[in-house]
Coordinates of C-alpha atoms in Angstrom, one line a residue:
X239 CA -0.2 -0.2 -0.2
X240 CA 1.3 3.3 -0.8
X241 CA 2.7 5.9 2.1
X242 CA 0.1 8.6 2.1
X243 CA 0.1 10.4 5.6
X244 CA 3.6 11.0 7.3
X245 CA 4.7 13.0 10.7
X246 CA 7.2 14.9 11.4
X247 CA 8.5 14.0 14.4
X248 CA 11.5 16.3 16.9
X249 CA 13.0 14.2 18.9
X250 CA 14.8 16.6 22.4
X251 CA 18.8 14.8 22.5
X252 CA 19.1 13.1 25.2
X253 CA 19.6 9.6 25.3
X254 CA 16.8 8.6 27.6
X255 CA 14.4 11.0 25.4
X256 CA 16.0 9.9 22.0
X257 CA 15.4 6.5 22.3
X258 CA 11.7 6.3 23.0
X259 CA 10.7 8.5 20.5
X260 CA 13.3 6.3 18.1
X261 CA 11.3 3.0 19.6
X262 CA 8.0 4.6 18.8
X263 CA 8.1 5.8 15.7
X264 CA 9.5 1.6 15.3
X265 CA 6.4 1.1 16.6
X266 CA 4.7 3.0 14.9
X267 CA 5.2 2.2 11.4
X268 CA 5.0 -1.6 12.1
X269 CA 1.5 -1.2 13.1
X270 CA 0.0 1.0 9.6
X271 CA 2.0 1.1 6.5
X272 CA 0.3 3.9 5.7
X273 CA 2.6 6.4 7.6
X274 CA 6.3 7.1 7.4
X275 CA 8.3 9.2 9.8
X276 CA 10.6 11.9 9.4
X277 CA 12.8 12.6 12.7
X278 CA 14.7 16.3 12.8
X279 CA 17.5 15.3 15.1
X280 CA 19.4 17.9 17.0
X281 CA 22.5 17.4 18.0
X282 CA 23.7 17.6 21.9
X283 CA 26.6 20.1 23.0
X284 CA 27.7 17.6 26.0
X285 CA 26.3 13.6 24.9
X286 CA 28.1 12.1 22.9
X287 CA 25.9 8.8 22.0
X288 CA 23.4 10.6 20.4
X289 CA 25.4 10.6 16.5
X290 CA 25.8 6.9 17.3
X291 CA 22.9 6.1 18.8
X292 CA 20.9 7.5 15.3
X293 CA 23.0 6.0 13.1
X294 CA 22.6 2.4 14.8
X295 CA 19.3 2.4 15.1
X296 CA 18.8 4.5 11.0
X297 CA 20.2 1.2 9.5
X298 CA 18.2 -1.2 11.9
X299 CA 15.1 -0.1 10.3
X300 CA 12.4 0.4 7.6
X301 CA 12.9 3.2 4.9
X302 CA 9.7 5.0 5.9
X303 CA 11.7 6.4 8.4
X304 CA 14.3 8.6 7.7
X305 CA 16.7 11.4 9.2
X306 CA 17.7 14.3 9.0
X307 CA 20.1 16.1 10.7
X308 CA 20.0 20.1 11.4
X309 CA 22.5 22.1 11.5
X310 CA 24.7 22.0 14.7
X311 CA 23.8 25.6 16.9
X312 CA 26.6 27.4 19.3
X313 CA 24.7 28.1 22.3
X314 CA 25.6 28.8 26.3
X315 CA 26.4 26.1 28.8
X316 CA 26.9 29.1 31.4
X317 CA 22.7 29.3 32.2
X318 CA 20.9 27.2 34.1
X319 CA 19.8 23.8 32.7
X320 CA 16.1 25.2 32.2
X321 CA 17.8 28.4 30.2
X322 CA 20.6 26.6 28.7
X323 CA 16.8 23.9 27.0
X324 CA 14.8 26.8 26.3
X325 CA 18.3 29.0 24.5
X326 CA 18.5 24.8 22.7
X327 CA 15.1 24.6 20.9
X328 CA 14.4 28.7 20.2
X329 CA 18.0 28.1 18.2
X330 CA 16.4 25.5 16.2
X331 CA 12.8 27.1 15.6
X332 CA 14.1 27.9 11.8
X333 CA 15.8 25.6 11.1
X334 CA 12.8 22.6 12.3
X335 CA 10.3 25.5 9.7
X336 CA 13.3 24.7 7.0
X337 CA 12.6 21.5 7.2
X338 CA 9.0 21.0 7.3
X339 CA 9.0 23.8 4.4
X340 CA 11.3 21.8 2.3
X341 CA 9.3 18.6 3.2
X342 CA 5.8 19.9 2.5
X343 CA 6.8 21.2 -1.0
X344 CA 8.6 17.6 -1.8
X345 CA 5.2 16.7 -2.1
X346 CA 5.7 12.7 -1.9
X347 CA 3.5 12.3 1.4
X348 CA 0.8 13.6 3.1
X349 CA 2.1 16.0 6.2
X350 CA -0.5 14.5 8.8
X351 CA 1.2 16.1 12.4
X352 CA 4.3 17.3 13.6
X353 CA 4.9 15.3 16.9
X354 CA 7.3 16.7 19.7
X355 CA 9.7 15.9 23.5
X356 CA 8.3 17.8 26.2
X357 CA 11.6 19.7 25.8
X358 CA 10.9 20.8 22.2
X359 CA 7.4 22.8 22.3
X360 CA 8.6 26.3 20.9
X361 CA 8.5 24.2 17.5
X362 CA 5.4 23.7 18.5
X363 CA 4.8 27.2 16.1
X364 CA 6.1 25.1 12.3
X365 CA 2.4 23.5 13.2
X366 CA 0.9 25.9 13.4
X367 CA 2.2 27.9 10.0
X368 CA 2.0 25.6 8.0
X369 CA -1.6 24.1 9.1
X370 CA -0.5 21.1 10.6
X371 CA -1.7 19.7 13.7
X372 CA 0.4 18.5 16.9
X373 CA 1.0 16.5 19.1
X374 CA 3.6 15.9 22.6
X375 CA 5.5 12.8 23.2
X376 CA 6.4 13.0 27.3
X377 CA 8.8 10.3 27.9
X378 CA 8.3 10.4 31.1
X379 CA 4.7 8.6 32.7
X380 CA 1.1 10.5 33.3
X381 CA 1.8 11.8 36.6
X382 CA 5.0 13.7 35.8
X383 CA 2.8 15.6 32.8
X384 CA -0.6 15.9 35.8
X385 CA 2.1 17.8 37.7
X386 CA 3.1 20.1 34.5
X387 CA -0.7 20.5 34.1
X388 CA -1.1 21.5 38.1
X389 CA 2.6 23.3 38.4
X390 CA 0.7 25.8 35.3
X391 CA -2.2 25.8 37.2
X392 CA -2.0 26.8 40.3
X393 CA -0.5 29.9 38.6
X394 CA -1.8 30.4 35.9
X395 CA -5.7 29.6 37.4
X396 CA -5.7 31.0 40.7
X397 CA -2.4 32.8 40.9
X398 CA -0.2 31.0 43.7
X399 CA 3.5 32.1 43.6
X400 CA 5.2 28.4 43.2
X401 CA 8.7 29.9 43.9
X402 CA 7.0 30.7 47.6
X403 CA 5.9 27.1 47.9
X404 CA 9.1 26.2 50.3
X405 CA 10.4 24.8 54.6
X406 CA 8.8 22.2 56.6
X407 CA 5.7 22.9 56.1
X408 CA 4.7 23.7 52.6
X409 CA 2.4 21.1 51.1
X410 CA 1.0 20.3 47.0
X411 CA -2.0 18.3 47.5
X412 CA -1.6 17.3 44.2
X413 CA -4.3 15.0 42.6
X414 CA -2.0 12.2 41.1
X415 CA -1.3 10.8 44.8
X416 CA -3.2 9.9 47.8
X417 CA -1.4 12.3 49.7
X418 CA -0.2 15.9 50.1
X419 CA 3.0 16.1 49.8
X420 CA 6.1 18.4 51.0
X421 CA 6.4 20.9 48.2
X422 CA 9.7 21.7 49.0
X423 CA 11.2 17.4 48.2
X424 CA 8.2 17.4 45.8
X425 CA 8.6 20.5 43.5
X426 CA 11.1 20.3 40.1
X427 CA 13.9 21.7 41.6
X428 CA 13.7 23.9 38.3
X429 CA 10.9 26.3 39.7
X430 CA 12.1 26.7 42.8
X431 CA 14.3 29.5 40.5
X432 CA 12.3 32.3 40.1
X433 CA 13.9 32.2 37.1
X434 CA 13.3 29.5 35.4
X435 CA 9.7 29.0 36.6
X436 CA 8.5 30.6 34.2
X437 CA 10.0 28.1 31.1
X438 CA 9.4 25.2 32.5
X439 CA 5.3 26.1 33.1
X440 CA 5.8 27.4 29.4
X441 CA 5.6 24.2 28.1
X442 CA 2.4 22.7 29.9
X443 CA 0.8 25.7 28.4
X444 CA 2.0 24.0 25.2
X445 CA 0.9 21.5 25.8
X446 CA -2.6 22.9 25.7
X447 CA -2.4 24.2 22.2
X448 CA -1.3 20.2 20.8
X449 CA -4.0 18.1 19.3
X450 CA -2.9 15.0 21.4
X451 CA -0.4 13.9 24.1
X452 CA 1.3 10.8 23.8
X453 CA 2.4 8.9 27.0
X454 CA 5.3 6.3 27.8
X455 CA 2.9 4.5 30.3
X456 CA 0.6 2.1 30.3
X457 CA -3.2 2.9 32.5
X458 CA -2.9 -0.4 34.9
X459 CA 0.3 1.8 36.1
X460 CA -0.8 4.8 36.2
X461 CA -4.7 4.5 36.6
X462 CA -4.9 6.7 39.6
X463 CA -3.2 9.9 37.7
X464 CA -5.5 8.9 34.2
X465 CA -8.1 9.8 36.4
X466 CA -6.7 13.6 37.8
X467 CA -5.8 14.4 34.0
X468 CA -9.5 15.4 33.0
X469 CA -9.5 17.7 35.9
X470 CA -6.4 19.3 34.7
X471 CA -7.2 21.3 31.1
X472 CA -5.4 18.2 28.7
X473 CA -5.7 17.5 25.2
X474 CA -6.4 13.5 24.0
X475 CA -3.9 11.2 25.8
X476 CA -3.1 8.2 24.2
X477 CA -0.9 6.2 26.7
X478 CA 1.1 4.1 24.7
X479 CA 4.2 2.3 26.7
X480 CA 6.1 0.2 27.6
X481 CA 7.9 2.5 24.7
X482 CA 11.8 0.0 25.4
X483 CA 14.1 -1.4 23.4
X484 CA 14.2 -4.9 25.4
X485 CA 16.0 -6.1 22.6
X486 CA 18.9 -8.0 24.3
X487 CA 22.5 -6.6 23.3
X488 CA 24.6 -10.0 22.4
X489 CA 26.4 -12.5 25.2
X490 CA 29.7 -12.0 22.9
X491 CA 31.2 -9.3 24.6
X492 CA 29.9 -8.9 27.6
X493 CA 32.2 -10.6 30.9
X494 CA 29.9 -9.5 33.1
X495 CA 26.8 -11.7 31.5
X496 CA 29.2 -14.5 32.3
X497 CA 29.8 -13.7 35.7
X498 CA 26.2 -12.8 36.3
X499 CA 25.3 -17.0 34.3
X500 CA 27.7 -18.1 37.6
X501 CA 25.1 -16.6 40.2
X502 CA 22.0 -18.2 42.3
X503 CA 19.1 -17.1 40.8
X504 CA 17.1 -13.4 42.0
X505 CA 20.7 -13.6 44.2
X506 CA 23.0 -10.2 43.1
X507 CA 21.7 -6.5 42.9
X508 CA 22.9 -4.1 40.3
X509 CA 23.7 -0.5 41.5
X510 CA 23.4 1.4 38.1
X511 CA 22.2 5.3 38.2
X512 CA 21.2 5.6 34.6
X513 CA 23.8 8.0 31.3
X514 CA 24.3 11.1 34.3
X515 CA 24.4 8.7 37.2
X516 CA 27.7 9.7 39.0
X517 CA 29.1 10.0 42.5
X518 CA 32.1 12.4 43.7
X519 CA 34.6 10.2 46.0
X520 CA 32.7 10.3 49.7
X521 CA 29.7 9.7 48.5
X522 CA 31.5 6.4 46.6
X523 CA 32.7 4.5 49.3
X524 CA 29.5 5.5 51.3
X525 CA 28.4 2.3 48.7
X526 CA 31.8 0.8 48.9
X527 CA 30.9 -0.1 52.5
X528 CA 27.2 -0.5 52.4
X529 CA 27.3 -3.3 49.7
X530 CA 30.1 -5.0 52.0
X531 CA 28.8 -4.9 55.2
X532 CA 25.0 -5.9 53.5
X533 CA 26.7 -9.2 52.5
X534 CA 25.1 -9.4 49.2
X535 CA 26.5 -10.6 46.1
X536 CA 26.2 -7.3 43.9
X537 CA 27.3 -5.5 40.2
X538 CA 28.6 -2.5 40.7
X539 CA 28.9 0.0 37.9
X540 CA 30.6 3.2 39.0
X541 CA 30.7 6.5 36.0
X542 CA 33.3 8.5 37.2
X543 CA 31.9 12.7 37.4
X544 CA 32.8 15.2 34.9
X545 CA 34.6 18.0 36.3
X546 CA 32.3 20.2 38.1
X547 CA 31.3 23.0 36.3
X548 CA 31.0 21.2 33.4
X549 CA 27.3 19.7 31.7
X550 CA 28.6 16.2 30.0
X551 CA 28.0 12.7 30.2
X552 CA 30.2 10.3 33.0
X553 CA 32.4 8.2 32.1
X554 CA 34.2 5.6 32.9
X555 CA 37.3 5.5 34.8
X556 CA 40.8 4.4 34.3
X557 CA 41.3 2.7 37.6
X558 CA 38.2 2.6 39.8
X559 CA 40.3 1.8 43.6
X560 CA 42.0 5.2 42.9
X561 CA 37.6 6.1 44.2
X562 CA 36.9 2.7 46.3
X563 CA 38.2 2.3 50.2
X564 CA 41.3 0.8 49.9
X565 CA 41.1 -2.9 49.5
X566 CA 37.4 -3.2 48.9
X567 CA 38.3 -5.0 45.7
X568 CA 40.2 -7.4 46.7
X569 CA 37.9 -8.3 50.3
X570 CA 34.7 -8.2 47.3
X571 CA 36.2 -10.9 45.0
X572 CA 33.7 -13.7 44.1
X573 CA 30.8 -11.5 45.8
X574 CA 30.5 -8.6 43.5
X575 CA 32.1 -6.2 40.7
X576 CA 32.7 -3.1 40.0
X577 CA 32.4 -1.7 36.4
X578 CA 32.1 1.3 34.0
X579 CA 29.2 1.2 31.7
X580 CA 26.8 -1.3 31.8
X581 CA 24.3 -3.1 29.0
X582 CA 21.1 -2.7 31.3
X583 CA 19.2 -3.7 29.7
X584 CA 21.1 -7.4 29.1
X585 CA 21.6 -7.3 32.3
X586 CA 17.8 -6.8 34.0
X587 CA 17.1 -9.7 32.5
X588 CA 19.4 -12.0 33.6
X589 CA 17.6 -14.5 36.2
X590 CA 20.3 -13.4 38.6
X591 CA 19.3 -10.2 39.3
X592 CA 17.6 -10.3 42.3
X593 CA 17.0 -6.2 42.7
X594 CA 18.1 -2.9 40.9
X595 CA 19.5 0.3 42.8
X596 CA 18.5 3.1 40.7
X597 CA 17.9 6.6 40.4
X598 CA 14.4 6.6 39.2
X599 CA 14.4 7.0 35.3
X600 CA 11.2 6.2 34.4
X601 CA 13.4 4.5 31.3
X602 CA 15.4 2.2 34.1
X603 CA 12.0 2.3 35.8
X604 CA 10.5 0.5 32.9
X605 CA 12.7 -2.1 32.4
X606 CA 12.6 -3.0 35.8
X607 CA 8.8 -3.9 35.7
X608 CA 9.1 -5.2 32.2
X609 CA 12.4 -7.8 33.7
X610 CA 10.4 -8.2 36.8
X611 CA 12.8 -6.4 39.6
X612 CA 12.4 -4.6 42.7
X613 CA 14.2 -1.6 42.6
X614 CA 15.3 0.4 45.6
X615 CA 14.9 3.7 45.1
X616 CA 17.4 7.2 45.7
X617 CA 16.4 10.0 42.6
X618 CA 18.4 11.9 41.8
X619 CA 18.2 15.0 39.7
X620 CA 15.2 15.6 37.7
X621 CA 11.5 15.8 39.0
X622 CA 10.9 13.0 36.6
X623 CA 12.5 10.8 38.4
X624 CA 10.7 11.7 42.1
X625 CA 7.4 11.0 40.0
X626 CA 8.9 7.5 39.3
X627 CA 10.2 6.9 43.2
X628 CA 6.5 7.6 44.7
X629 CA 4.6 5.6 42.2
X630 CA 6.6 2.5 42.7
X631 CA 6.9 2.9 46.4
X632 CA 3.1 3.0 46.5
X633 CA 2.2 0.5 44.0
X634 CA 4.3 -1.2 46.8
X635 CA 7.4 -2.0 44.1
X636 CA 10.4 -0.5 45.4
X637 CA 11.9 0.4 48.6
X638 CA 13.4 3.4 49.5
X639 CA 16.9 3.9 49.7
X640 CA 17.2 8.5 49.9
X641 CA 13.6 10.7 48.9
X642 CA 15.1 13.7 49.0
X643 CA 18.9 13.2 47.6
X644 CA 19.4 15.8 44.5
X645 CA 22.6 16.3 42.8
X646 CA 22.7 18.6 40.9
X647 CA 24.6 18.0 37.7
X648 CA 27.0 20.7 37.1
X649 CA 28.2 21.8 40.5
X650 CA 28.0 18.6 42.1
X651 CA 26.2 16.1 45.2
X652 CA 24.7 18.3 48.1
X653 CA 24.8 15.6 50.6
X654 CA 26.2 12.5 52.2
X655 CA 23.5 9.7 52.0
X656 CA 25.1 7.4 54.4
X657 CA 26.5 4.5 54.3
X658 CA 24.4 2.8 58.0
X659 CA 21.1 4.1 54.9
X660 CA 22.3 2.2 51.8
X661 CA 23.1 -0.9 53.8
X662 CA 18.9 -0.8 55.1
X663 CA 18.1 -0.1 52.1
X664 CA 19.5 -3.3 50.1
X665 CA 19.2 -6.1 53.1
X666 CA 15.8 -4.4 52.2
X667 CA 15.3 -5.1 48.8
X668 CA 16.8 -8.8 48.4
X669 CA 16.3 -10.0 52.0
X670 CA 12.8 -11.5 54.0
X671 CA 9.7 -11.3 53.5
X672 CA 9.2 -7.5 52.7
X673 CA 11.5 -8.3 49.5
X674 CA 9.4 -11.5 48.7
X675 CA 6.2 -9.9 48.4
X676 CA 6.9 -6.8 46.7
X677 CA 9.2 -9.2 44.4
X678 CA 5.6 -11.4 43.5
X679 CA 4.2 -7.0 43.0
X680 CA 6.6 -6.4 40.4
X681 CA 6.2 -9.5 38.5
X682 CA 2.8 -9.3 38.7
X683 CA 3.2 -5.3 37.4
X684 CA 5.3 -6.7 34.9
X685 CA 2.7 -9.4 32.5
X686 CA 0.3 -6.6 33.3
X687 CA 3.4 -4.4 31.2
X688 CA 3.1 -6.6 28.6
X689 CA -0.1 -7.1 28.3
X690 CA -0.6 -4.3 27.3
X691 CA 0.6 -3.3 24.4
X692 CA -0.7 -6.9 23.2
X693 CA -3.5 -7.5 20.4
X694 CA -6.1 -5.9 22.3
X695 CA -4.5 -4.5 25.4
X696 CA -5.0 -1.2 27.0
X697 CA -2.1 0.8 25.0
X698 CA -2.5 -1.7 22.0
X699 CA -5.5 0.1 21.9
X700 CA -4.5 3.4 22.4
X701 CA -1.8 3.4 19.6
X702 CA -4.7 2.2 17.4
X703 CA -6.8 5.5 18.4
X704 CA -3.8 8.2 17.7
X705 CA -3.3 6.1 14.5
X706 CA -7.0 6.7 13.3
X707 CA -6.8 10.4 14.2
X708 CA -3.7 10.8 12.1
X709 CA -5.0 9.4 8.7
X710 CA -8.8 10.4 9.4
X711 CA -7.2 13.9 8.5

């Protein structure tokens, strides 16, 4: 059948955002041969993995997904993270418009919509100019979407000064969760900064201009958050997840998987903290002390933080022993392994993994659910992670290590979580009756996540509704 409907995707160039959006593109063209997708790729000034990820993906997909590399823009890295994101997107508006113009002039297919990442809302203007609908993609869950809309409602409709919602007694009665929460712990750090508040809420305002919102979640995971959206003025919401790249890499070249083959089922705790996950030396020593005292078998992905003041991805240590307690590697030989970068999907899929100490990034949370691995939650540097933490704890899928830890990606860590607290979290995750009950609940949610994507499942049906909305225009 001839392709007649084309969507233009604008992902934000960060691995956690890019991967899920590309996987969604694959999901769409595999589902309906009326669709083709053009992905406009922006070059990240601080994430070198983006180019290689796009190249690998482009080599593995059908011709109905194509890529256009946008010209690199020079944006100052001196601004705050939220201001940088805004300047970065504003600098790409002209090149996005030019790309849409060229696609419209080509005439090989009908342009039916613009799908933008949640941080790419400034380019929605291009959709308005060309008279096509826009859709927003949320790579996090519905609770995070609800939070953004709720904060925007508080400021614009209730005239609440969000920058004053701080202090031990300040609370938010957020409808996605059962209880009011301390605002200083719950609010995104960007909102607590006056200079970034309007930028953050500006994205939420643009969400309401879209024809629909696509979310990387499934209805069974966030039923209360889905219900809460009805009162927040959201357009049509399509939960399409879990959208994951769950292809387990070949074992070739991953010696660590051979080591896992030698371990007992569900006996190893895996520590990994995302694409930006790293700690200062003092915190590394506390984690090491906790692992040694817990006597649990462990696999630890330990990354070196970038230089202070640099917004860059962590790197592997040339010698991890330089930041670990003296003799730690020797004393834990046979019990644990310290590695650099980790093939996270392949590790979580392994039968030996019994628990996952995680920063609660949304992709990591969905992967742990998919593979039925309970979490010890340690959210670190983003509001999406706190939402994921709150969700998995409420559902009984996670133990808690630290609720209000924040690591500044530019300045480094501001607090230390003690070995005692980390050890308690690991033991709660791996030992005792409570751990067994938690593992059972995660296995049940794992089945629901897979069923949601099957024919007749909630996400399968939601994807069908979105496709029909696009093709019927």
